[in-house]
């Protein structure tokens, strides 16, 4: 998608043909900076420190991380060590393990001498698959937005989204925002309510990318969402997912469950955008999903720009207060109107998903 009018992807090979260029998402929305990953360790650190983030982009970065590892040493020992280190970076998004497994499955059968080229080719292909899936998913979501616009007599469709499930979270297009971008391009009027998403404020990334695409939006605090729904200012809630179980339960950024509960109370549709690689076919029980817990400092402190536009971090919690910082929560399938996938919109149930993916993804 576009940054100041120029098309960008979140991850690509650098001009040197081997290092991997990513957008430093810790600098956004204040500075747009590209950084180069030159080793598997750097790729792992970028995932862990959320330089790159969002389930599909984490998977894509790990795939290139495998290629970078093999550049240093193409042996089996290095292949498996890199896989272990990359998978250990963040626990919740299923896309990470999926991408690493896809790389391992492909590379195991390739001789060490040919592994580097094969790894770069497979990582590139996984990125292209992500772009194609999100574009297709966007088309199915667009049909929903079009229907809501017609119901509104051509008036704008008010979408409420949480966290960042836009192009910054993927290789391109985004998941929950792909339908929004297509709607904007096709003249379907749309306005997006963007929740701040404390503690890491990924909503600011969403507002940033929507503004560069010229999509009308309003940034608001997380706690305003229920009030907006009660005021009739929301037509649909549309979020991404880090892992959706085979039974249709949606694990996504902390706070998503509250949005789904409020949507149900207000008789509003709640959709999750779920590309195939975000479905965990091996997990039926959402209680088995590892929920990431991050550092207390993300909650106790807030980072931003000060009055002189200089980067500043301030403490907002009392010194020494006990902190809980869960990264994700589970929205039970019964609160989900539908799962928008690249193959169509599935009911949030085992039967619904199997109907679109008879053999799993
Ligand atoms: O902790 P993050 O920023 O990686 O969490 C991202 C989300 O929760 C997104 O909603 C999810 O990955 C879907 S992205 C297309």
mmCIF file of C-alpha atoms and ligand atoms in Angstrom:
data_model
loop_
_atom_site.group_PDB
_atom_site.id
_atom_site.type_symbol
_atom_site.label_atom_id
_atom_site.label_comp_id
_atom_site.label_asym_id
_atom_site.label_seq_id
_atom_site.Cartn_x
_atom_site.Cartn_y
_atom_site.Cartn_z
ATOM 1 C CA UNK A 1 0.000 0.000 0.000
ATOM 2 C CA UNK A 2 1.025 3.624 -0.201
ATOM 3 C CA UNK A 3 3.272 5.750 1.979
ATOM 4 C CA UNK A 4 3.196 9.375 0.833
ATOM 5 C CA UNK A 5 1.906 8.152 -2.525
ATOM 6 C CA UNK A 6 4.628 5.533 -3.059
ATOM 7 C CA UNK A 7 3.687 1.826 -2.986
ATOM 8 C CA UNK A 8 5.471 -0.156 -0.284
ATOM 9 C CA UNK A 9 5.481 -3.618 1.166
ATOM 10 C CA UNK A 10 6.427 -4.325 4.755
ATOM 11 C CA UNK A 11 9.181 -6.783 3.831
ATOM 12 C CA UNK A 12 11.304 -7.240 0.713
ATOM 13 C CA UNK A 13 14.769 -8.235 -0.358
ATOM 14 C CA UNK A 14 17.133 -5.263 -0.261
ATOM 15 C CA UNK A 15 18.985 -4.068 -3.374
ATOM 16 C CA UNK A 16 21.967 -6.266 -2.462
ATOM 17 C CA UNK A 17 19.734 -9.259 -3.236
ATOM 18 C CA UNK A 18 20.239 -11.051 0.086
ATOM 19 C CA UNK A 19 19.547 -8.863 3.124
ATOM 20 C CA UNK A 20 15.941 -8.246 4.082
ATOM 21 C CA UNK A 21 14.447 -4.779 4.313
ATOM 22 C CA UNK A 22 11.616 -4.168 6.766
ATOM 23 C CA UNK A 23 9.786 -1.118 8.065
ATOM 24 C CA UNK A 24 10.785 -0.332 11.661
ATOM 25 C CA UNK A 25 7.313 -0.335 13.214
ATOM 26 C CA UNK A 26 8.657 0.813 16.572
ATOM 27 C CA UNK A 27 9.429 4.179 14.922
ATOM 28 C CA UNK A 28 5.914 4.604 13.494
ATOM 29 C CA UNK A 29 3.733 6.623 13.381
ATOM 30 C CA UNK A 30 6.327 9.340 13.968
ATOM 31 C CA UNK A 31 9.130 8.265 11.614
ATOM 32 C CA UNK A 32 9.065 6.036 8.529
ATOM 33 C CA UNK A 33 12.350 4.133 8.564
ATOM 34 C CA UNK A 34 13.541 1.040 6.766
ATOM 35 C CA UNK A 35 16.059 -1.253 8.385
ATOM 36 C CA UNK A 36 18.020 -4.183 6.975
ATOM 37 C CA UNK A 37 18.071 -7.609 8.604
ATOM 38 C CA UNK A 38 21.379 -9.332 7.848
ATOM 39 C CA UNK A 39 21.219 -12.471 9.985
ATOM 40 C CA UNK A 40 18.741 -14.918 11.425
ATOM 41 C CA UNK A 41 19.464 -13.518 14.898
ATOM 42 C CA UNK A 42 18.499 -10.049 13.694
ATOM 43 C CA UNK A 43 15.285 -11.425 12.196
ATOM 44 C CA UNK A 44 14.464 -13.129 15.514
ATOM 45 C CA UNK A 45 15.192 -9.926 17.444
ATOM 46 C CA UNK A 46 13.013 -7.888 15.062
ATOM 47 C CA UNK A 47 10.082 -10.238 15.754
ATOM 48 C CA UNK A 48 10.656 -10.348 19.523
ATOM 49 C CA UNK A 49 11.036 -6.564 19.852
ATOM 50 C CA UNK A 50 8.065 -5.917 17.547
ATOM 51 C CA UNK A 51 10.088 -4.066 14.930
ATOM 52 C CA UNK A 52 7.903 -6.272 12.743
ATOM 53 C CA UNK A 53 4.578 -7.447 14.102
ATOM 54 C CA UNK A 54 1.186 -8.789 13.056
ATOM 55 C CA UNK A 55 0.709 -12.515 12.617
ATOM 56 C CA UNK A 56 1.263 -12.800 8.833
ATOM 57 C CA UNK A 57 4.308 -10.503 8.833
ATOM 58 C CA UNK A 58 5.878 -12.398 11.728
ATOM 59 C CA UNK A 59 5.602 -15.563 9.611
ATOM 60 C CA UNK A 60 7.114 -13.881 6.541
ATOM 61 C CA UNK A 61 10.013 -12.484 8.579
ATOM 62 C CA UNK A 62 10.734 -15.881 10.106
ATOM 63 C CA UNK A 63 10.790 -17.443 6.629
ATOM 64 C CA UNK A 64 13.438 -14.951 5.508
ATOM 65 C CA UNK A 65 15.189 -15.495 8.849
ATOM 66 C CA UNK A 66 15.658 -19.147 7.847
ATOM 67 C CA UNK A 67 17.155 -18.067 4.511
ATOM 68 C CA UNK A 68 19.562 -15.712 6.298
ATOM 69 C CA UNK A 69 20.616 -18.507 8.663
ATOM 70 C CA UNK A 70 21.406 -20.855 5.792
ATOM 71 C CA UNK A 71 23.526 -18.181 4.117
ATOM 72 C CA UNK A 72 25.878 -18.459 7.090
ATOM 73 C CA UNK A 73 25.718 -22.237 7.343
ATOM 74 C CA UNK A 74 23.520 -24.468 5.143
ATOM 75 C CA UNK A 75 23.823 -27.600 7.303
ATOM 76 C CA UNK A 76 20.929 -29.452 8.972
ATOM 77 C CA UNK A 77 22.259 -28.387 12.353
ATOM 78 C CA UNK A 78 21.922 -24.706 11.473
ATOM 79 C CA UNK A 79 18.560 -25.238 9.767
ATOM 80 C CA UNK A 80 16.989 -26.722 12.900
ATOM 81 C CA UNK A 81 18.707 -24.323 15.296
ATOM 82 C CA UNK A 82 17.382 -21.330 13.329
ATOM 83 C CA UNK A 83 13.898 -22.859 13.243
ATOM 84 C CA UNK A 84 13.912 -23.314 17.033
ATOM 85 C CA UNK A 85 15.187 -19.799 17.719
ATOM 86 C CA UNK A 86 12.671 -18.148 15.399
ATOM 87 C CA UNK A 87 9.678 -20.106 16.714
ATOM 88 C CA UNK A 88 10.612 -19.146 20.279
ATOM 89 C CA UNK A 89 10.325 -15.386 19.617
ATOM 90 C CA UNK A 90 6.573 -14.923 20.102
ATOM 91 C CA UNK A 91 4.165 -17.652 21.204
ATOM 92 C CA UNK A 92 0.655 -16.726 20.099
ATOM 93 C CA UNK A 93 0.469 -16.185 16.322
ATOM 94 C CA UNK A 94 0.181 -19.573 14.631
ATOM 95 C CA UNK A 95 1.556 -18.106 11.396
ATOM 96 C CA UNK A 96 5.067 -18.132 12.857
ATOM 97 C CA UNK A 97 5.248 -21.887 13.422
ATOM 98 C CA UNK A 98 3.407 -22.480 10.150
ATOM 99 C CA UNK A 99 5.921 -20.483 8.113
ATOM 100 C CA UNK A 100 8.912 -22.116 9.808
ATOM 101 C CA UNK A 101 7.420 -25.574 9.267
ATOM 102 C CA UNK A 102 6.752 -24.777 5.592
ATOM 103 C CA UNK A 103 10.394 -23.766 5.206
ATOM 104 C CA UNK A 104 11.643 -26.900 7.004
ATOM 105 C CA UNK A 105 9.400 -29.198 4.948
ATOM 106 C CA UNK A 106 10.716 -27.637 1.768
ATOM 107 C CA UNK A 107 14.400 -27.443 2.710
ATOM 108 C CA UNK A 108 14.870 -30.827 4.352
ATOM 109 C CA UNK A 109 14.769 -32.464 0.935
ATOM 110 C CA UNK A 110 17.190 -29.990 -0.650
ATOM 111 C CA UNK A 111 20.951 -30.616 -0.546
ATOM 112 C CA UNK A 112 22.929 -28.135 1.591
ATOM 113 C CA UNK A 113 24.625 -26.706 -1.532
ATOM 114 C CA UNK A 114 21.292 -25.668 -3.011
ATOM 115 C CA UNK A 115 19.584 -24.665 0.196
ATOM 116 C CA UNK A 116 20.258 -20.944 0.219
ATOM 117 C CA UNK A 117 18.660 -20.332 -3.176
ATOM 118 C CA UNK A 118 15.789 -22.675 -2.312
ATOM 119 C CA UNK A 119 15.196 -20.905 0.991
ATOM 120 C CA UNK A 120 15.037 -17.431 -0.548
ATOM 121 C CA UNK A 121 12.690 -18.729 -3.261
ATOM 122 C CA UNK A 122 10.366 -20.383 -0.726
ATOM 123 C CA UNK A 123 10.347 -17.312 1.556
ATOM 124 C CA UNK A 124 9.525 -15.117 -1.446
ATOM 125 C CA UNK A 125 6.726 -17.482 -2.454
ATOM 126 C CA UNK A 126 5.253 -17.420 1.065
ATOM 127 C CA UNK A 127 5.198 -13.611 0.875
ATOM 128 C CA UNK A 128 3.407 -13.707 -2.486
ATOM 129 C CA UNK A 129 0.893 -16.204 -1.073
ATOM 130 C CA UNK A 130 0.203 -13.808 1.796
ATOM 131 C CA UNK A 131 -0.435 -10.917 -0.596
ATOM 132 C CA UNK A 132 -2.740 -13.013 -2.803
ATOM 133 C CA UNK A 133 -4.694 -14.397 0.171
ATOM 134 C CA UNK A 134 -5.245 -10.965 1.686
ATOM 135 C CA UNK A 135 -6.333 -9.498 -1.650
ATOM 136 C CA UNK A 136 -8.855 -12.339 -2.101
ATOM 137 C CA UNK A 137 -10.037 -12.050 1.510
ATOM 138 C CA UNK A 138 -10.506 -8.332 0.895
ATOM 139 C CA UNK A 139 -12.885 -9.082 -1.969
ATOM 140 C CA UNK A 140 -15.115 -11.224 0.261
ATOM 141 C CA UNK A 141 -15.100 -8.579 2.975
ATOM 142 C CA UNK A 142 -15.884 -5.902 0.402
ATOM 143 C CA UNK A 143 -19.164 -7.680 -0.404
ATOM 144 C CA UNK A 144 -20.146 -7.332 3.276
ATOM 145 C CA UNK A 145 -19.269 -3.628 3.329
ATOM 146 C CA UNK A 146 -21.141 -3.071 0.065
ATOM 147 C CA UNK A 147 -24.241 -4.689 1.563
ATOM 148 C CA UNK A 148 -24.028 -2.444 4.635
ATOM 149 C CA UNK A 149 -23.575 0.662 2.443
ATOM 150 C CA UNK A 150 -26.732 -0.249 0.501
ATOM 151 C CA UNK A 151 -28.600 -0.732 3.760
ATOM 152 C CA UNK A 152 -27.367 2.721 4.833
ATOM 153 C CA UNK A 153 -28.825 4.177 1.629
ATOM 154 C CA UNK A 154 -25.357 4.857 0.264
ATOM 155 C CA UNK A 155 -24.235 6.571 3.471
ATOM 156 C CA UNK A 156 -20.816 5.706 4.876
ATOM 157 C CA UNK A 157 -20.267 2.332 6.498
ATOM 158 C CA UNK A 158 -18.771 2.772 9.953
ATOM 159 C CA UNK A 159 -16.250 0.017 10.607
ATOM 160 C CA UNK A 160 -14.717 -0.384 14.047
ATOM 161 C CA UNK A 161 -11.345 -2.116 14.096
ATOM 162 C CA UNK A 162 -8.875 -2.940 16.853
ATOM 163 C CA UNK A 163 -5.088 -3.147 16.958
ATOM 164 C CA UNK A 164 -3.463 -3.109 13.539
ATOM 165 C CA UNK A 165 -4.694 -5.699 11.071
ATOM 166 C CA UNK A 166 -3.764 -3.547 8.109
ATOM 167 C CA UNK A 167 -0.969 -3.860 5.582
ATOM 168 C CA UNK A 168 1.664 -3.211 8.233
ATOM 169 C CA UNK A 169 0.668 -6.494 9.889
ATOM 170 C CA UNK A 170 1.027 -8.475 6.660
ATOM 171 C CA UNK A 171 3.225 -8.341 3.565
ATOM 172 C CA UNK A 172 0.618 -6.145 1.877
ATOM 173 C CA UNK A 173 -3.106 -5.283 1.919
ATOM 174 C CA UNK A 174 -3.731 -6.354 5.521
ATOM 175 C CA UNK A 175 -6.474 -8.679 6.664
ATOM 176 C CA UNK A 176 -9.248 -6.710 8.410
ATOM 177 C CA UNK A 177 -8.331 -3.577 6.453
ATOM 178 C CA UNK A 178 -8.119 -5.245 3.023
ATOM 179 C CA UNK A 179 -11.927 -4.936 2.560
ATOM 180 C CA UNK A 180 -11.713 -1.307 3.677
ATOM 181 C CA UNK A 181 -8.978 -0.477 1.149
ATOM 182 C CA UNK A 182 -10.918 -2.172 -1.635
ATOM 183 C CA UNK A 183 -14.091 -0.337 -0.600
ATOM 184 C CA UNK A 184 -12.256 2.994 -0.690
ATOM 185 C CA UNK A 185 -10.862 2.219 -4.148
ATOM 186 C CA UNK A 186 -14.261 1.145 -5.474
ATOM 187 C CA UNK A 187 -16.127 4.173 -4.184
ATOM 188 C CA UNK A 188 -17.993 2.422 -1.354
ATOM 189 C CA UNK A 189 -18.108 5.119 1.350
ATOM 190 C CA UNK A 190 -16.384 3.945 4.499
ATOM 191 C CA UNK A 191 -15.231 5.450 7.777
ATOM 192 C CA UNK A 192 -13.095 3.556 10.296
ATOM 193 C CA UNK A 193 -13.176 3.893 14.087
ATOM 194 C CA UNK A 194 -9.640 3.066 15.207
ATOM 195 C CA UNK A 195 -9.132 1.980 18.802
ATOM 196 C CA UNK A 196 -5.856 3.066 20.379
ATOM 197 C CA UNK A 197 -5.035 -0.487 21.568
ATOM 198 C CA UNK A 198 -3.117 0.040 24.768
ATOM 199 C CA UNK A 199 -0.494 -0.780 25.799
ATOM 200 C CA UNK A 200 1.446 -0.732 22.518
ATOM 201 C CA UNK A 201 -0.901 1.582 20.629
ATOM 202 C CA UNK A 202 -1.035 -0.383 17.392
ATOM 203 C CA UNK A 203 -4.126 1.717 16.597
ATOM 204 C CA UNK A 204 -1.707 4.551 15.848
ATOM 205 C CA UNK A 205 -0.221 2.345 13.099
ATOM 206 C CA UNK A 206 -3.728 1.770 11.749
ATOM 207 C CA UNK A 207 -4.478 5.505 11.751
ATOM 208 C CA UNK A 208 -1.134 6.144 10.036
ATOM 209 C CA UNK A 209 -1.730 3.674 7.232
ATOM 210 C CA UNK A 210 -5.358 4.752 6.721
ATOM 211 C CA UNK A 211 -4.270 8.371 6.413
ATOM 212 C CA UNK A 212 -1.661 7.462 3.777
ATOM 213 C CA UNK A 213 -4.396 5.661 1.827
ATOM 214 C CA UNK A 214 -6.801 8.576 2.243
ATOM 215 C CA UNK A 215 -9.415 6.543 4.146
ATOM 216 C CA UNK A 216 -11.597 8.614 6.533
ATOM 217 C CA UNK A 217 -11.057 7.485 10.102
ATOM 218 C CA UNK A 218 -11.211 8.576 13.743
ATOM 219 C CA UNK A 219 -8.757 7.493 16.426
ATOM 220 C CA UNK A 220 -10.290 6.868 19.839
ATOM 221 C CA UNK A 221 -9.486 5.318 23.200
ATOM 222 C CA UNK A 222 -10.268 1.641 23.686
ATOM 223 C CA UNK A 223 -12.894 2.354 26.308
ATOM 224 C CA UNK A 224 -15.009 4.399 23.881
ATOM 225 C CA UNK A 225 -15.947 1.447 21.666
ATOM 226 C CA UNK A 226 -19.047 0.319 23.598
ATOM 227 C CA UNK A 227 -20.312 3.881 23.826
ATOM 228 C CA UNK A 228 -19.896 4.357 20.064
ATOM 229 C CA UNK A 229 -21.900 1.197 19.450
ATOM 230 C CA UNK A 230 -24.706 2.343 21.747
ATOM 231 C CA UNK A 231 -24.813 5.690 19.945
ATOM 232 C CA UNK A 232 -25.405 3.871 16.630
ATOM 233 C CA UNK A 233 -22.090 5.068 15.219
ATOM 234 C CA UNK A 234 -20.787 1.592 14.341
ATOM 235 C CA UNK A 235 -22.160 -0.686 11.577
ATOM 236 C CA UNK A 236 -19.706 -3.544 11.842
ATOM 237 C CA UNK A 237 -16.712 -4.647 13.911
ATOM 238 C CA UNK A 238 -13.880 -6.039 11.808
ATOM 239 C CA UNK A 239 -10.697 -7.411 13.390
ATOM 240 C CA UNK A 240 -7.783 -9.665 12.519
ATOM 241 C CA UNK A 241 -6.605 -12.790 14.275
ATOM 242 C CA UNK A 242 -3.351 -14.293 15.495
ATOM 243 C CA UNK A 243 -4.792 -17.778 15.697
ATOM 244 C CA UNK A 244 -8.279 -19.063 15.035
ATOM 245 C CA UNK A 245 -8.981 -22.558 16.308
ATOM 246 C CA UNK A 246 -10.421 -25.336 14.170
ATOM 247 C CA UNK A 247 -13.668 -24.728 16.100
ATOM 248 C CA UNK A 248 -13.799 -21.043 15.107
ATOM 249 C CA UNK A 249 -12.713 -19.348 18.342
ATOM 250 C CA UNK A 250 -10.756 -16.192 17.536
ATOM 251 C CA UNK A 251 -7.565 -15.299 19.385
ATOM 252 C CA UNK A 252 -6.626 -11.677 18.720
ATOM 253 C CA UNK A 253 -5.195 -8.601 20.412
ATOM 254 C CA UNK A 254 -6.234 -8.088 24.020
ATOM 255 C CA UNK A 255 -9.564 -6.264 24.154
ATOM 256 C CA UNK A 256 -11.090 -8.001 21.144
ATOM 257 C CA UNK A 257 -13.356 -10.134 23.352
ATOM 258 C CA UNK A 258 -14.848 -7.032 24.981
ATOM 259 C CA UNK A 259 -15.570 -5.596 21.526
ATOM 260 C CA UNK A 260 -17.339 -8.791 20.472
ATOM 261 C CA UNK A 261 -19.408 -8.836 23.661
ATOM 262 C CA UNK A 262 -20.421 -5.201 23.160
ATOM 263 C CA UNK A 263 -21.204 -5.859 19.481
ATOM 264 C CA UNK A 264 -23.487 -8.744 20.449
ATOM 265 C CA UNK A 265 -25.251 -6.604 23.062
ATOM 266 C CA UNK A 266 -25.868 -3.979 20.373
ATOM 267 C CA UNK A 267 -26.964 -6.482 17.683
ATOM 268 C CA UNK A 268 -23.980 -5.563 15.503
ATOM 269 C CA UNK A 269 -22.102 -7.964 13.219
ATOM 270 C CA UNK A 270 -18.624 -8.955 14.421
ATOM 271 C CA UNK A 271 -16.301 -10.417 11.772
ATOM 272 C CA UNK A 272 -12.733 -11.673 12.011
ATOM 273 C CA UNK A 273 -10.539 -11.599 8.911
ATOM 274 C CA UNK A 274 -8.775 -14.977 8.884
ATOM 275 C CA UNK A 275 -6.363 -15.935 6.103
ATOM 276 C CA UNK A 276 -5.811 -19.716 5.880
ATOM 277 C CA UNK A 277 -2.378 -19.659 7.583
ATOM 278 C CA UNK A 278 -3.992 -18.120 10.693
ATOM 279 C CA UNK A 279 -6.205 -21.182 11.252
ATOM 280 C CA UNK A 280 -4.785 -23.651 13.773
ATOM 281 C CA UNK A 281 -6.212 -26.960 12.593
ATOM 282 C CA UNK A 282 -4.476 -28.802 15.419
ATOM 283 C CA UNK A 283 -6.200 -26.848 18.178
ATOM 284 C CA UNK A 284 -9.878 -27.314 18.989
ATOM 285 C CA UNK A 285 -9.710 -25.940 22.490
ATOM 286 C CA UNK A 286 -8.884 -22.236 22.698
ATOM 287 C CA UNK A 287 -7.636 -22.743 26.278
ATOM 288 C CA UNK A 288 -4.603 -24.478 24.728
ATOM 289 C CA UNK A 289 -3.484 -21.327 22.892
ATOM 290 C CA UNK A 290 -0.373 -19.838 24.534
ATOM 291 C CA UNK A 291 -1.195 -16.224 25.371
ATOM 292 C CA UNK A 292 1.840 -13.987 25.280
ATOM 293 C CA UNK A 293 2.597 -11.986 28.417
ATOM 294 C CA UNK A 294 4.902 -9.058 27.825
ATOM 295 C CA UNK A 295 7.014 -6.759 29.992
ATOM 296 C CA UNK A 296 5.374 -4.663 32.699
ATOM 297 C CA UNK A 297 7.099 -1.585 31.300
ATOM 298 C CA UNK A 298 4.721 -1.568 28.307
ATOM 299 C CA UNK A 299 1.904 -0.862 30.776
ATOM 300 C CA UNK A 300 3.667 1.329 33.309
ATOM 301 C CA UNK A 301 5.183 3.642 30.669
ATOM 302 C CA UNK A 302 3.887 5.452 27.594
ATOM 303 C CA UNK A 303 6.150 6.485 24.738
ATOM 304 C CA UNK A 304 5.501 9.303 22.297
ATOM 305 C CA UNK A 305 6.717 12.737 21.240
ATOM 306 C CA UNK A 306 7.011 15.596 23.695
ATOM 307 C CA UNK A 307 5.942 19.181 23.061
ATOM 308 C CA UNK A 308 9.152 19.748 21.078
ATOM 309 C CA UNK A 309 8.423 16.682 18.905
ATOM 310 C CA UNK A 310 11.253 14.779 20.594
ATOM 311 C CA UNK A 311 10.851 11.098 21.518
ATOM 312 C CA UNK A 312 9.936 10.781 25.185
ATOM 313 C CA UNK A 313 8.784 8.042 27.540
ATOM 314 C CA UNK A 314 6.857 8.790 30.706
ATOM 315 C CA UNK A 315 5.682 6.569 33.550
ATOM 316 C CA UNK A 316 1.905 6.570 34.076
ATOM 317 C CA UNK A 317 1.536 3.883 36.770
ATOM 318 C CA UNK A 318 2.502 4.251 40.422
ATOM 319 C CA UNK A 319 6.041 3.113 41.029
ATOM 320 C CA UNK A 320 6.194 -0.572 41.952
ATOM 321 C CA UNK A 321 2.510 -1.350 41.314
ATOM 322 C CA UNK A 322 1.880 -4.986 40.240
ATOM 323 C CA UNK A 323 1.220 -5.302 36.504
ATOM 324 C CA UNK A 324 -0.521 -7.821 34.224
ATOM 325 C CA UNK A 325 0.194 -7.504 30.504
ATOM 326 C CA UNK A 326 -1.550 -10.169 28.436
ATOM 327 C CA UNK A 327 -1.084 -9.592 24.714
ATOM 328 C CA UNK A 328 -4.118 -11.450 23.402
ATOM 329 C CA UNK A 329 -7.544 -12.781 24.336
ATOM 330 C CA UNK A 330 -10.055 -15.268 22.972
ATOM 331 C CA UNK A 331 -13.385 -14.393 21.440
ATOM 332 C CA UNK A 332 -15.589 -17.497 21.549
ATOM 333 C CA UNK A 333 -17.060 -18.579 18.224
ATOM 334 C CA UNK A 334 -20.595 -17.935 19.486
ATOM 335 C CA UNK A 335 -19.897 -14.180 19.432
ATOM 336 C CA UNK A 336 -18.473 -14.216 15.891
ATOM 337 C CA UNK A 337 -20.805 -13.490 12.969
ATOM 338 C CA UNK A 338 -18.398 -14.895 10.400
ATOM 339 C CA UNK A 339 -14.771 -15.593 9.495
ATOM 340 C CA UNK A 340 -13.705 -13.793 6.326
ATOM 341 C CA UNK A 341 -11.130 -15.939 4.562
ATOM 342 C CA UNK A 342 -9.525 -15.910 1.128
ATOM 343 C CA UNK A 343 -11.992 -18.657 0.133
ATOM 344 C CA UNK A 344 -15.151 -16.888 1.268
ATOM 345 C CA UNK A 345 -16.979 -16.149 4.521
ATOM 346 C CA UNK A 346 -17.183 -19.157 6.845
ATOM 347 C CA UNK A 347 -19.440 -19.668 9.819
ATOM 348 C CA UNK A 348 -17.403 -19.553 13.040
ATOM 349 C CA UNK A 349 -17.551 -23.285 13.666
ATOM 350 C CA UNK A 350 -15.727 -26.474 12.775
ATOM 351 C CA UNK A 351 -18.330 -27.190 10.074
ATOM 352 C CA UNK A 352 -18.103 -23.651 8.703
ATOM 353 C CA UNK A 353 -14.319 -23.795 8.362
ATOM 354 C CA UNK A 354 -14.263 -27.347 7.003
ATOM 355 C CA UNK A 355 -16.799 -26.306 4.391
ATOM 356 C CA UNK A 356 -14.197 -23.957 2.907
ATOM 357 C CA UNK A 357 -11.088 -26.008 3.777
ATOM 358 C CA UNK A 358 -12.098 -29.671 3.405
ATOM 359 C CA UNK A 359 -8.489 -30.855 3.811
ATOM 360 C CA UNK A 360 -7.259 -28.149 6.185
ATOM 361 C CA UNK A 361 -4.978 -25.404 4.832
HETATM 362 O O1 LIG B 1 1.091 -7.878 19.059
HETATM 363 P P1 LIG B 1 0.840 -7.643 17.601
HETATM 364 O O2 LIG B 1 0.898 -6.198 17.225
HETATM 365 O O3 LIG B 1 1.717 -8.503 16.723
HETATM 366 O O4 LIG B 1 -0.660 -8.124 17.404
HETATM 367 C C1 LIG B 1 -1.259 -8.025 16.138
HETATM 368 C C2 LIG B 1 -2.693 -8.407 16.169
HETATM 369 O O5 LIG B 1 -3.241 -8.766 17.178
HETATM 370 C C3 LIG B 1 -3.416 -8.402 14.862
HETATM 371 O O6 LIG B 1 -4.770 -8.119 15.049
HETATM 372 C C4 LIG B 1 -3.285 -9.798 14.246
HETATM 373 O O7 LIG B 1 -1.944 -10.164 14.130
HETATM 374 C C5 LIG B 1 -3.928 -9.886 12.932
HETATM 375 S S1 LIG B 1 -2.947 -9.071 11.762
HETATM 376 C C6 LIG B 1 -3.384 -9.225 10.226
#
